C-alpha cells in the first residue's frame, strides 16, 4: 500500500568502536541499569546505549549534542538582538547591538565549522580491523531534546476518554522511557529494532491522542544532523520523519563498520546501505514541507544517491573478492567494468552535491571525498583493463600483431590510470580534513604504487613515442546488469509491537477521531423475547442489531445516544467499564505493513458500519443493563 503524502508544517553484536571490554564500560552495549523499560504487561524490554559510554562514537555523538545546544543558544541571542535592532531608534543602541550581532555570528560560524569537522570524522565509524579498505561516508544521528508527555496524555485520557489518567501512569512512563532509549540506539540490529519499535508506537499514539483538528500542545524538538540548527513542531509527523531519518542514519553507520575484506562483511554492508537508501527515499516521497534542511527533498535525494553509490562500491569489492588470483582476461575485464560503474555513480553524486541548494549545506570533506572516489575508481577501471590486455598471450605467430596492439593499449590504459591516481591524490590534498584521514591516503598511495609497478614491468624504450589513447571503460553486459543496487524500503512489520495503551480499548473504536457523551445509564426491562437486541464479540461487547418491536426498539429515547443518526455532535460510542478491553492488540503481519506506513491516512470506513457501538456489560443485572 502506498501511503498518502504527509505534510510537515513549516516553521546482537555489541558496537565495535572500542577494543576495550565491557568491564570497563568502554563499549557501546546496552546499559546495565534499565534505560529502556522494566518488564510489564504492555512494556518493552529494549534499551538504548549508555550515553556516557566512552567509545569513540559515543564521544562524537555527545560532542554533537553539546554543539547543537550551543548553536540553539546563539541563535536565540541573535534573534533577540535582531528584534532589538529593528525596534530601537537610538543610534548608540543600534551600534552596540550591531557589535553584539557580529560576535554572535562569529560564534555561530565557529560552531558550524566544529560541527562540520565532527560530521567529517568518518574514520570513527569504520571497521577497526587491520584490513585496508576505502572508508565509507556515514551520517550522525539527529539529536532531540527530552520530552515529557505525562501531563498532556493524562489530560487527553480524562477529557476525551472520560477516564482517570492516573490509571495509565505505567503506560505513559513506558512510552516516555522508550523515547528516551531510542535517542541512543546501539549500532547493531538491536538498535535498529529499538528505532523501529518507537516508530511503530508513534502510529498508535497518533491514532489515540492526536485528533485531526487539535494538538496536544507539546513541541517536538530536533536538531539538523549536519548544521545543528534547531527545529520544533507540534505535529507528530515531525517526530515520525526525524525517527525515520535516524533509521537511515543508523543503517549507514552499520554499513560503515563492516569488515569489507570478507564476503560476509561486504554482504552486510550492501544490505545496510540499501536499507539506508530506502529509508531516505521513503522519507523523501512521503513527507513535504520539511522544517529542517536535512529532511528537504534536495538533501534526501543527495543522500539516496550517495547510499546507492556506496552500495555499488561494495559490489565492486565483492567482485574483487570473488575473482580468482590471475583469473585471466574475463575476470579482469569484469572488474574494469564494475570499477567504471562505481566511477559513474560517484560522478552523479558529486554533481548532486555541487548543486546550489546543496553545495553550501554538505560538508566540504564529503564532496571532496566523493570526487576523490570518482577519480580513484576511474583509475582502477583503466588498471584492470590493462591487466586484462596483458593477460592475453598469443597462441600462434599469426596473432602476434594483434597481441602487440593489445599490449600497446594496455600501456595506454596504465598511463591513464596513473594520471587518474595522481589526480585523486591532488584533490585529496586540497582538503584539510581529508589530509588527516590516514586510511584514505594509504589506499590512494597503494593503488598509485601498484599502477606504477605494473607500468615499469611492461615499459620499453621503443614505446616511448607511442601515442595510443586509452578508450573509456563502459559497464555493460548481462552479468553486470544483474548487480544493480536495490533501494529497500523499511519493513516496519518485521518488529512486532503491542499498543502500549491497549487498555483504552480497540483502536478502531477508541481513537482520537471519535467522540463520546458523558456516561449515562440505560435501563431496559426484559420482555418475553429478552432485551430486544443481539450482541457479538467481547472486549468490548458490540450491539449487532435491534429486534423490531422489542423493548430496545420501543425505548428509543433511552437508546438515542447509541444511535448513529443522533443529531447531537457528541454522539458516538460510549465510554467503557473498568473491566473491559484487557486484550492486547498486537500489530499482526497482515495489518502492520499497511497501517504503519499510512502516516497521513484516516480511516475510510463505510457509514453503514458506524452503527456498531460499545456497550459495557460489567454491571448487567437480571432485568436491567447498565451502559
Coordinates of C-alpha atoms in Angstrom, one line a residue:
X1 CA 0.0 0.0 0.0
X2 CA 1.4 3.4 -1.0
X3 CA 0.8 5.9 1.8
X4 CA -0.6 9.3 1.2
X5 CA 1.9 12.2 1.5
X6 CA 2.2 13.6 4.9
X7 CA 3.0 17.3 5.1
X8 CA 5.3 18.6 7.8
X9 CA 4.3 22.1 9.0
X10 CA 6.8 24.7 8.1
X11 CA 8.4 26.8 10.7
X12 CA 23.4 -8.7 18.7
X13 CA 26.9 -8.0 18.5
X14 CA 27.9 -5.0 20.5
X15 CA 29.4 -2.0 18.9
X16 CA 33.0 -2.3 18.0
X17 CA 34.0 1.3 18.4
X18 CA 36.4 0.4 21.1
X19 CA 38.7 -2.6 21.6
X20 CA 38.2 -2.5 25.4
X21 CA 35.9 -5.0 27.1
X22 CA 32.6 -4.2 28.6
X23 CA 34.0 -4.5 32.1
X24 CA 35.5 -1.0 31.9
X25 CA 32.4 0.4 30.2
X26 CA 34.3 1.2 27.1
X27 CA 31.9 -0.3 24.6
X28 CA 28.5 0.6 23.3
X29 CA 26.5 -2.2 24.7
X30 CA 23.2 -1.7 26.4
X31 CA 23.2 -0.3 29.9
X32 CA 23.2 -2.4 33.0
X33 CA 20.5 -0.2 34.5
X34 CA 17.3 -0.1 32.5
X35 CA 17.4 2.9 30.3
X36 CA 14.6 1.2 28.4
X37 CA 11.7 -0.5 30.2
X38 CA 11.0 -2.5 33.2
X39 CA 9.2 -5.8 32.4
X40 CA 5.5 -5.1 32.3
X41 CA 2.3 -6.4 30.7
X42 CA 2.5 -3.9 27.9
X43 CA 6.0 -2.7 28.1
X44 CA 9.1 -3.4 26.0
X45 CA 12.5 -4.8 27.2
X46 CA 14.5 -2.8 24.6
X47 CA 17.1 -0.5 25.9
X48 CA 19.3 2.3 24.5
X49 CA 23.0 2.5 24.8
X50 CA 24.7 4.3 27.6
X51 CA 25.0 7.9 26.5
X52 CA 28.0 8.2 28.9
X53 CA 29.9 5.3 27.4
X54 CA 33.5 6.1 26.5
X55 CA 33.5 4.7 22.9
X56 CA 34.7 7.0 20.2
X57 CA 31.2 7.0 18.6
X58 CA 29.5 7.9 21.9
X59 CA 32.0 10.7 22.5
X60 CA 31.4 12.0 19.0
X61 CA 27.6 12.0 19.4
X62 CA 28.0 13.7 22.8
X63 CA 30.0 16.5 21.3
X64 CA 27.4 16.8 18.6
X65 CA 24.7 17.2 21.2
X66 CA 26.7 19.9 23.0
X67 CA 27.3 21.9 19.9
X68 CA 23.7 21.6 19.0
X69 CA 22.7 23.2 22.3
X70 CA 25.3 26.0 21.8
X71 CA 24.0 26.7 18.4
X72 CA 20.5 26.9 19.7
X73 CA 21.6 29.3 22.4
X74 CA 23.4 31.6 19.9
X75 CA 20.5 31.6 17.5
X76 CA 18.1 32.7 20.3
X77 CA 20.6 35.5 21.2
X78 CA 20.8 36.5 17.6
X79 CA 17.0 36.6 17.2
X80 CA 16.7 38.8 20.3
X81 CA 19.4 41.2 19.1
X82 CA 17.9 41.5 15.6
X83 CA 14.5 42.3 17.1
X84 CA 16.1 45.0 19.3
X85 CA 18.0 46.4 16.4
X86 CA 14.8 46.8 14.4
X87 CA 12.8 48.1 17.3
X88 CA 15.2 50.8 18.6
X89 CA 15.7 54.2 17.1
X90 CA 18.6 55.1 19.4
X91 CA 21.8 55.3 17.3
X92 CA 24.1 54.2 20.2
X93 CA 22.0 51.3 21.0
X94 CA 22.0 50.3 17.3
X95 CA 25.8 50.4 17.3
X96 CA 26.0 48.2 20.4
X97 CA 23.5 45.7 19.1
X98 CA 25.3 45.6 15.7
X99 CA 28.6 44.8 17.5
X100 CA 26.9 42.1 19.6
X101 CA 25.4 40.6 16.4
X102 CA 28.9 40.4 14.8
X103 CA 30.1 38.4 17.9
X104 CA 27.1 36.1 17.7
X105 CA 27.5 35.5 14.0
X106 CA 31.2 34.8 14.5
X107 CA 30.5 32.3 17.3
X108 CA 27.9 30.6 15.1
X109 CA 30.4 30.3 12.2
X110 CA 32.9 28.7 14.6
X111 CA 30.3 26.2 15.9
X112 CA 29.3 25.4 12.4
X113 CA 32.9 24.6 11.4
X114 CA 33.3 22.5 14.5
X115 CA 30.2 20.5 13.7
X116 CA 31.3 20.1 10.1
X117 CA 34.5 18.6 11.4
X118 CA 32.5 16.2 13.5
X119 CA 30.4 15.2 10.5
X120 CA 33.6 14.6 8.6
X121 CA 35.0 12.3 11.2
X122 CA 34.1 9.2 9.2
X123 CA 37.0 7.2 10.5
X124 CA 35.3 6.8 13.8
X125 CA 32.6 4.8 12.2
X126 CA 34.8 2.5 10.1
X127 CA 35.8 -1.1 10.9
X128 CA 38.7 -1.3 13.4
X129 CA 40.4 -4.3 11.9
X130 CA 43.9 -4.1 10.3
X131 CA 42.5 -4.5 6.8
X132 CA 42.8 -1.6 4.4
X133 CA 39.7 -0.5 2.5
X134 CA 38.3 2.7 1.3
X135 CA 36.3 4.5 4.1
X136 CA 32.6 5.0 3.7
X137 CA 30.6 8.1 4.5
X138 CA 28.1 7.5 7.4
X139 CA 25.7 10.0 9.0
X140 CA 25.5 11.1 12.6
X141 CA 22.1 10.7 14.3
X142 CA 19.7 13.6 14.6
X143 CA 19.6 14.9 18.2
X144 CA 16.4 15.6 20.1
X145 CA 15.5 17.2 23.4
X146 CA 13.8 15.3 26.2
X147 CA 10.1 15.4 26.1
X148 CA 7.6 14.6 28.9
X149 CA 4.2 13.8 27.7
X150 CA 2.8 12.8 31.0
X151 CA 0.5 15.8 31.7
X152 CA -0.7 16.1 28.1
X153 CA -1.6 12.4 27.8
X154 CA -3.3 12.3 31.2
X155 CA -5.4 15.3 30.2
X156 CA -6.3 13.7 26.9
X157 CA -7.4 10.5 28.7
X158 CA -9.5 12.4 31.1
X159 CA -11.1 14.8 28.7
X160 CA -11.5 12.6 25.6
X161 CA -11.9 9.1 27.0
X162 CA -13.6 10.1 30.4
X163 CA -11.1 8.0 32.5
X164 CA -8.7 8.8 35.2
X165 CA -5.3 9.5 33.6
X166 CA -3.5 8.4 36.8
X167 CA -4.6 4.8 36.0
X168 CA -2.3 4.9 32.9
X169 CA 0.9 6.1 34.5
X170 CA 2.7 2.8 33.7
X171 CA 1.8 3.1 30.0
X172 CA 2.8 6.7 29.9
X173 CA 6.1 6.1 31.7
X174 CA 6.9 3.2 29.3
X175 CA 6.4 5.4 26.3
X176 CA 8.5 8.2 27.7
X177 CA 11.3 5.7 28.6
X178 CA 11.0 4.2 25.1
X179 CA 11.5 7.6 23.6
X180 CA 14.5 8.3 25.9
X181 CA 16.0 4.9 24.9
X182 CA 15.7 5.5 21.2
X183 CA 17.9 8.6 21.4
X184 CA 21.0 6.4 21.9
X185 CA 20.5 3.2 19.8
X186 CA 23.3 0.7 19.7
X187 CA 25.0 0.3 16.3
X188 CA 23.6 -3.1 15.5
X189 CA 20.3 -4.9 14.8
X190 CA 19.1 -4.3 18.4
X191 CA 19.5 -0.6 18.0
X192 CA 17.6 -0.7 14.7
X193 CA 14.8 -2.7 16.3
X194 CA 14.6 -0.1 19.0
X195 CA 14.1 2.7 16.5
X196 CA 11.5 0.6 14.5
X197 CA 9.6 -0.1 17.7
X198 CA 9.4 3.5 18.7
X199 CA 8.3 4.5 15.2
X200 CA 5.6 1.8 15.4
X201 CA 4.4 3.1 18.7
X202 CA 4.0 6.6 17.1
X203 CA 1.3 5.1 14.8
X204 CA -0.7 4.1 17.9
X205 CA 0.0 7.4 19.7
X206 CA -1.2 9.3 16.6
X207 CA -4.5 7.5 16.4
X208 CA -5.1 7.5 20.2
X209 CA -4.2 11.1 21.2
X210 CA -3.9 13.3 18.1
X211 CA -7.3 14.4 16.8
X212 CA -7.4 15.8 13.2
X213 CA -8.4 19.3 14.4
X214 CA -6.5 19.5 17.7
X215 CA -2.9 19.1 19.1
X216 CA -1.7 18.2 22.5
X217 CA 0.1 21.5 23.0
X218 CA 3.6 19.8 23.1
X219 CA 6.5 20.6 20.9
X220 CA 8.9 18.0 19.4
X221 CA 12.4 19.5 19.2
X222 CA 15.0 18.1 16.8
X223 CA 18.3 19.4 15.5
X224 CA 19.6 19.3 12.0
X225 CA 22.0 16.4 11.6
X226 CA 24.6 18.5 9.6
X227 CA 24.1 22.1 10.7
X228 CA 22.8 21.7 14.3
X229 CA 20.1 24.3 13.6
X230 CA 17.1 23.5 15.9
X231 CA 13.5 23.0 14.7
X232 CA 10.4 22.4 16.7
X233 CA 6.9 21.5 15.6
X234 CA 3.6 20.4 17.3
X235 CA 2.9 17.9 14.6
X236 CA 3.6 14.3 15.3
X237 CA 4.7 14.0 11.6
X238 CA 7.9 15.9 12.5
X239 CA 8.7 13.3 15.1
X240 CA 8.0 10.4 12.7
X241 CA 10.1 11.9 10.0
X242 CA 13.0 12.5 12.3
X243 CA 12.9 9.0 13.7
X244 CA 12.8 7.7 10.1
X245 CA 15.8 9.8 9.2
X246 CA 17.7 8.2 12.2
X247 CA 16.7 4.8 11.0
X248 CA 18.5 5.6 7.7
X249 CA 21.5 7.2 9.5
X250 CA 22.0 4.2 11.8
X251 CA 22.0 1.9 8.8
X252 CA 24.8 4.0 7.3
X253 CA 26.8 3.5 10.5
X254 CA 26.1 -0.2 10.5
X255 CA 27.3 -0.4 6.9
X256 CA 30.4 1.6 7.5
X257 CA 31.5 -0.6 10.4
X258 CA 31.6 -3.8 8.4
X259 CA 34.8 -5.6 7.5
X260 CA 34.5 -5.5 3.8
X261 CA 37.6 -7.6 3.2
X262 CA 35.3 -10.7 3.8
X263 CA 32.3 -11.8 1.8
X264 CA 30.1 -11.8 4.9
X265 CA 31.2 -8.2 5.8
X266 CA 30.7 -6.9 2.3
X267 CA 27.2 -8.5 2.0
X268 CA 26.2 -6.9 5.3
X269 CA 27.5 -3.6 4.1
X270 CA 25.5 -3.9 0.9
X271 CA 22.3 -4.8 2.9
X272 CA 22.8 -1.8 5.3
X273 CA 23.4 0.8 2.6
X274 CA 20.4 -0.5 0.6
X275 CA 18.2 -0.1 3.6
X276 CA 19.6 3.3 4.3
X277 CA 18.8 4.5 0.8
X278 CA 15.3 3.0 1.2
X279 CA 14.7 4.9 4.4
X280 CA 15.8 8.3 2.9
X281 CA 13.9 7.6 -0.3
X282 CA 10.8 6.7 1.7
X283 CA 11.1 9.9 3.7
X284 CA 11.6 12.0 0.5
X285 CA 8.4 10.5 -1.1
X286 CA 6.1 10.7 1.9
X287 CA 6.9 14.0 3.6
X288 CA 6.7 17.5 2.4
X289 CA 7.5 21.0 3.8
X290 CA 10.3 19.7 5.9
X291 CA 11.3 22.2 8.7
X292 CA 15.0 21.2 8.6
X293 CA 17.4 21.1 5.7
X294 CA 18.5 17.5 6.2
X295 CA 14.9 16.4 5.5
X296 CA 14.4 18.6 2.5
X297 CA 13.9 17.0 -0.9
X298 CA 17.2 18.1 -2.3
X299 CA 19.2 16.8 0.7
X300 CA 17.4 13.5 0.8
X301 CA 17.9 13.0 -3.0
X302 CA 21.6 13.6 -2.4
X303 CA 21.7 11.0 0.4
X304 CA 19.8 8.4 -1.6
X305 CA 22.3 8.7 -4.5
X306 CA 25.3 8.6 -2.0
X307 CA 24.0 5.4 -0.5
X308 CA 23.4 3.8 -3.9
X309 CA 27.0 4.8 -4.8
X310 CA 28.3 3.1 -1.7
X311 CA 26.3 0.0 -2.5
X312 CA 27.9 0.0 -5.9
X313 CA 31.3 0.3 -4.4
X314 CA 30.6 -2.7 -2.2
X315 CA 29.5 -4.6 -5.3
X316 CA 32.9 -3.9 -6.8
X317 CA 34.7 -5.1 -3.7
X318 CA 32.6 -8.3 -3.6
X319 CA 33.6 -8.9 -7.3
X320 CA 37.2 -8.4 -6.3
X321 CA 36.9 -10.9 -3.5
X322 CA 35.3 -13.5 -5.8
X323 CA 37.8 -13.1 -8.6
X324 CA 40.5 -15.8 -8.5
X325 CA 44.1 -14.6 -8.5
X326 CA 45.3 -14.5 -12.1
X327 CA 41.7 -15.1 -13.2
X328 CA 42.6 -14.1 -16.8
X329 CA 41.0 -11.8 -19.3
X330 CA 37.3 -12.1 -18.5
X331 CA 37.8 -11.7 -14.7
X332 CA 39.9 -8.5 -15.2
X333 CA 37.5 -7.1 -17.8
X334 CA 34.6 -7.7 -15.4
X335 CA 36.5 -5.8 -12.6
X336 CA 37.2 -3.0 -15.0
X337 CA 33.6 -2.6 -15.9
X338 CA 32.5 -2.7 -12.3
X339 CA 35.0 0.0 -11.3
X340 CA 33.7 2.1 -14.2
X341 CA 30.2 1.8 -12.9
X342 CA 31.4 3.0 -9.4
X343 CA 33.0 5.9 -11.0
X344 CA 29.8 6.7 -12.9
X345 CA 27.6 6.8 -9.8
X346 CA 30.0 8.8 -7.8
X347 CA 30.2 11.4 -10.5
X348 CA 26.5 11.7 -10.3
X349 CA 26.7 12.1 -6.5
X350 CA 29.3 14.8 -6.9
X351 CA 27.1 16.7 -9.4
X352 CA 24.2 16.5 -6.9
X353 CA 26.4 17.8 -4.1
X354 CA 27.6 20.8 -6.1
X355 CA 24.0 22.0 -6.9
X356 CA 23.2 25.5 -5.5
X357 CA 20.7 24.3 -2.8
X358 CA 23.1 21.5 -1.5
X359 CA 26.6 22.9 -2.1
X360 CA 26.6 25.2 1.0
X361 CA 24.9 22.6 3.2
X362 CA 27.0 19.4 2.6
X363 CA 30.4 19.3 4.4
X364 CA 33.2 20.1 2.0
X365 CA 35.0 17.0 3.1
X366 CA 32.1 14.9 1.8
X367 CA 32.0 16.4 -1.7
X368 CA 35.8 16.2 -1.8
X369 CA 35.8 12.5 -0.8
X370 CA 33.2 11.8 -3.4
X371 CA 35.3 13.5 -6.1
X372 CA 38.4 11.6 -4.9
X373 CA 36.5 8.3 -5.2
X374 CA 35.3 9.1 -8.6
X375 CA 38.9 9.7 -9.8
X376 CA 40.1 6.7 -7.9
X377 CA 37.7 4.2 -9.4
X378 CA 38.2 5.7 -12.8
X379 CA 41.9 4.8 -12.4
X380 CA 41.0 1.3 -11.2
X381 CA 38.9 0.7 -14.3
X382 CA 41.9 1.5 -16.5
X383 CA 44.2 -0.5 -14.3
X384 CA 42.1 -3.7 -14.6
X385 CA 41.6 -3.1 -18.3
X386 CA 45.3 -3.0 -18.7
X387 CA 45.6 -6.3 -16.7
X388 CA 43.1 -7.9 -19.0
X389 CA 45.0 -6.9 -22.1
X390 CA 48.3 -8.0 -20.6
X391 CA 46.9 -11.5 -19.8
X392 CA 46.2 -12.3 -23.4
X393 CA 49.3 -14.2 -24.6
X394 CA 49.3 -15.1 -28.3
X395 CA 48.5 -18.7 -29.2
X396 CA 50.3 -18.6 -32.6
X397 CA 52.7 -16.4 -34.6
X398 CA 49.8 -15.2 -36.7
X399 CA 48.3 -13.5 -33.7
X400 CA 51.4 -11.6 -32.8
X401 CA 50.4 -8.3 -34.4
X402 CA 47.1 -8.3 -32.6
X403 CA 48.9 -9.1 -29.4
X404 CA 51.3 -6.2 -29.9
X405 CA 48.3 -3.9 -30.5
X406 CA 46.7 -5.1 -27.2
X407 CA 50.0 -4.6 -25.5
X408 CA 50.2 -1.0 -26.6
X409 CA 46.6 -0.4 -25.4
X410 CA 47.5 -1.9 -22.0
X411 CA 50.3 0.6 -21.9
X412 CA 47.9 3.4 -22.6
X413 CA 45.5 2.3 -20.0
X414 CA 48.2 2.2 -17.4
X415 CA 49.3 5.7 -18.3
X416 CA 45.8 6.9 -17.9
X417 CA 45.4 5.0 -14.6
X418 CA 48.5 6.7 -13.2
X419 CA 47.2 10.1 -14.2
X420 CA 43.9 9.5 -12.5
X421 CA 45.6 8.2 -9.4
X422 CA 47.7 11.3 -9.2
X423 CA 44.6 13.5 -9.8
X424 CA 42.8 11.7 -6.9
X425 CA 45.7 12.4 -4.6
X426 CA 45.9 16.0 -5.7
X427 CA 42.2 16.6 -4.9
X428 CA 42.7 14.7 -1.6
X429 CA 45.5 17.0 -0.6
X430 CA 43.3 20.1 -1.1
X431 CA 41.0 19.2 1.8
X432 CA 42.5 19.8 5.3
X433 CA 40.2 17.3 6.9
X434 CA 40.9 14.6 4.4
X435 CA 44.6 15.0 4.8
X436 CA 44.2 13.8 8.4
X437 CA 42.5 10.7 7.1
X438 CA 45.3 8.2 7.1
X439 CA 43.2 5.3 5.8
X440 CA 42.1 7.0 2.6
X441 CA 45.6 8.4 1.9
X442 CA 47.0 4.9 2.4
X443 CA 44.5 3.4 -0.1
X444 CA 45.3 6.0 -2.7
X445 CA 49.0 5.6 -2.3
X446 CA 49.0 1.8 -2.6
X447 CA 46.8 1.9 -5.7
X448 CA 49.2 4.5 -7.3
X449 CA 52.3 2.5 -6.5
X450 CA 50.7 -0.7 -7.9
X451 CA 49.9 1.0 -11.2
X452 CA 53.5 2.4 -11.4
X453 CA 54.9 -1.0 -10.7
X454 CA 52.9 -2.7 -13.4
X455 CA 53.8 0.1 -15.9
X456 CA 57.5 -0.4 -15.1
X457 CA 57.2 -4.1 -15.8
X458 CA 55.9 -3.6 -19.4
X459 CA 57.7 -0.3 -20.2
X460 CA 60.2 -0.5 -23.1
X461 CA 62.2 2.3 -24.6
X462 CA 60.9 1.6 -28.1
X463 CA 57.4 2.5 -26.9
X464 CA 58.5 6.0 -25.8
X465 CA 57.0 7.7 -28.8
X466 CA 53.8 5.6 -28.8
X467 CA 50.7 7.8 -28.9
X468 CA 47.9 5.3 -28.5
X469 CA 45.0 6.7 -26.5
X470 CA 43.2 4.5 -24.0
X471 CA 39.4 4.5 -24.5
X472 CA 36.9 4.9 -21.6
X473 CA 35.7 1.7 -20.0
X474 CA 31.9 1.1 -20.2
X475 CA 29.9 -1.1 -17.9
X476 CA 27.8 -3.4 -20.0
X477 CA 26.7 -7.0 -20.3
X478 CA 24.1 -9.1 -18.7
X479 CA 26.4 -10.1 -15.9
X480 CA 26.8 -6.5 -14.8
X481 CA 23.1 -5.7 -15.1
X482 CA 22.2 -8.3 -12.5
X483 CA 24.2 -6.4 -9.9
X484 CA 22.3 -3.1 -9.9
X485 CA 21.8 -1.8 -6.4
X486 CA 18.3 -2.1 -4.8
X487 CA 16.6 0.5 -2.7
X488 CA 14.9 -1.3 0.2
X489 CA 12.1 0.5 2.0
X490 CA 11.8 0.0 5.7
X491 CA 9.9 -3.2 6.8
X492 CA 8.1 -2.0 9.9
X493 CA 6.1 -5.2 10.2
X494 CA 9.4 -7.1 11.0
X495 CA 9.4 -5.8 14.5
X496 CA 6.3 -6.9 16.4
X497 CA 4.9 -4.3 18.8
X498 CA 1.9 -4.1 21.2
X499 CA -0.1 -0.9 21.6
X500 CA 1.0 0.4 24.9
X501 CA -2.4 1.9 25.5
X502 CA -4.4 -1.1 24.6
X503 CA -6.4 -0.9 27.9
X504 CA -8.2 2.1 26.4
X505 CA -10.0 -0.3 24.0
X506 CA -9.8 -1.4 20.4
X507 CA -8.1 1.2 18.3
X508 CA -10.8 1.1 15.6
X509 CA -13.3 2.3 18.2
X510 CA -11.4 4.1 21.0
X511 CA -9.4 6.6 19.0
X512 CA -8.9 10.3 18.9
X513 CA -11.3 11.0 16.0
X514 CA -14.3 9.5 17.8
X515 CA -16.3 11.5 20.4
X516 CA -18.3 10.4 23.4
X517 CA -21.1 11.8 25.5
X518 CA -20.9 11.8 29.3
X519 CA -21.6 8.4 31.0
X520 CA -25.3 7.6 31.2
X521 CA -27.5 4.8 32.4
X522 CA -29.9 2.9 30.1
X523 CA -32.5 0.7 31.9
X524 CA -34.2 -2.0 29.8
X525 CA -36.8 -4.3 31.2
X526 CA -36.5 -7.9 30.0
X527 CA -39.6 -8.9 27.9
X528 CA -40.8 -12.2 26.8
X529 CA -38.3 -12.2 23.9
X530 CA -35.4 -10.8 26.0
X531 CA -34.0 -7.3 25.8
X532 CA -34.7 -6.9 22.1
X533 CA -31.2 -6.6 20.7
X534 CA -28.4 -9.0 19.8
X535 CA -24.7 -8.8 20.8
X536 CA -21.5 -10.0 19.4
X537 CA -17.8 -10.1 20.3
X538 CA -16.2 -9.2 23.6
X539 CA -13.8 -6.6 25.0
X540 CA -16.0 -4.6 24.2
X541 CA -19.4 -6.2 23.6
X542 CA -20.9 -4.7 20.4
X543 CA -24.6 -4.3 19.5
X544 CA -25.1 -6.4 16.4
X545 CA -28.7 -5.4 15.8
X546 CA -32.1 -4.4 17.4
X547 CA -35.1 -6.7 17.2
X548 CA -38.0 -4.9 15.6
X549 CA -40.8 -4.5 18.1
X550 CA -38.6 -5.4 21.0
X551 CA -38.2 -3.4 24.2
X552 CA -34.9 -1.9 22.9
X553 CA -36.7 -0.6 19.7
X554 CA -39.6 0.8 21.7
X555 CA -37.4 2.7 24.2
X556 CA -35.9 5.0 21.6
X557 CA -35.3 7.8 24.0
X558 CA -33.1 5.7 26.2
X559 CA -31.1 4.4 23.3
X560 CA -30.9 7.7 21.3
X561 CA -27.3 8.3 22.5
X562 CA -26.3 5.0 20.9
X563 CA -27.9 5.7 17.6
X564 CA -25.6 6.7 14.7
X565 CA -28.3 9.1 13.4
X566 CA -28.4 11.1 16.6
X567 CA -28.3 14.9 15.6
X568 CA -26.0 15.7 18.6
X569 CA -22.4 16.4 17.6
X570 CA -21.3 14.5 20.7
X571 CA -22.9 11.2 19.6
X572 CA -20.8 8.2 19.3
X573 CA -19.6 5.2 21.2
X574 CA -19.9 5.1 25.0
X575 CA -17.1 5.0 27.5
X576 CA -16.3 1.5 28.7
X577 CA -16.3 0.0 32.1
X578 CA -13.2 -0.8 34.1
X579 CA -13.1 -4.4 33.2
X580 CA -13.3 -4.0 29.5
X581 CA -10.7 -4.3 26.8
X582 CA -8.0 -6.2 28.6
X583 CA -7.0 -7.9 25.4
X584 CA -3.8 -6.8 23.8
X585 CA -3.9 -5.6 20.2
X586 CA -0.6 -6.5 18.6
X587 CA 0.1 -5.4 15.1
X588 CA -0.2 -8.5 13.2
X589 CA 1.8 -9.2 10.0
X590 CA -1.3 -8.9 7.8
X591 CA -2.0 -5.4 9.1
X592 CA 1.3 -3.9 10.1
X593 CA 2.8 -3.1 6.8
X594 CA -0.1 -1.1 5.5
X595 CA -1.2 0.7 8.7
X596 CA 2.3 1.8 9.9
X597 CA 3.2 3.3 6.6
X598 CA -0.1 5.2 6.1
X599 CA 1.1 8.2 8.2
X600 CA -1.4 10.7 6.9
X601 CA -4.3 8.4 6.2
X602 CA -7.6 8.5 8.1
X603 CA -10.0 5.6 8.3
X604 CA -12.4 5.4 5.4
X605 CA -14.9 3.1 6.9
X606 CA -18.4 2.9 5.4
X607 CA -21.0 4.8 7.3
X608 CA -23.2 1.7 7.3
X609 CA -20.8 0.1 9.9
X610 CA -20.9 3.1 12.2
X611 CA -24.0 1.8 14.0
X612 CA -22.0 -0.8 15.9
X613 CA -21.0 0.7 19.2
X614 CA -19.5 -0.4 22.5
X615 CA -21.9 -1.5 25.2
X616 CA -20.3 -2.1 28.6
X617 CA -21.5 -5.3 30.3
X618 CA -19.8 -5.0 33.6
X619 CA -22.9 -4.1 35.7
X620 CA -25.7 -6.1 33.9
X621 CA -28.3 -7.4 36.3
X622 CA -31.3 -9.7 35.6
X623 CA -33.7 -7.1 34.5
X624 CA -31.5 -4.1 33.5
X625 CA -28.4 -3.3 31.6
X626 CA -26.1 -0.5 32.7
X627 CA -24.1 1.2 30.0

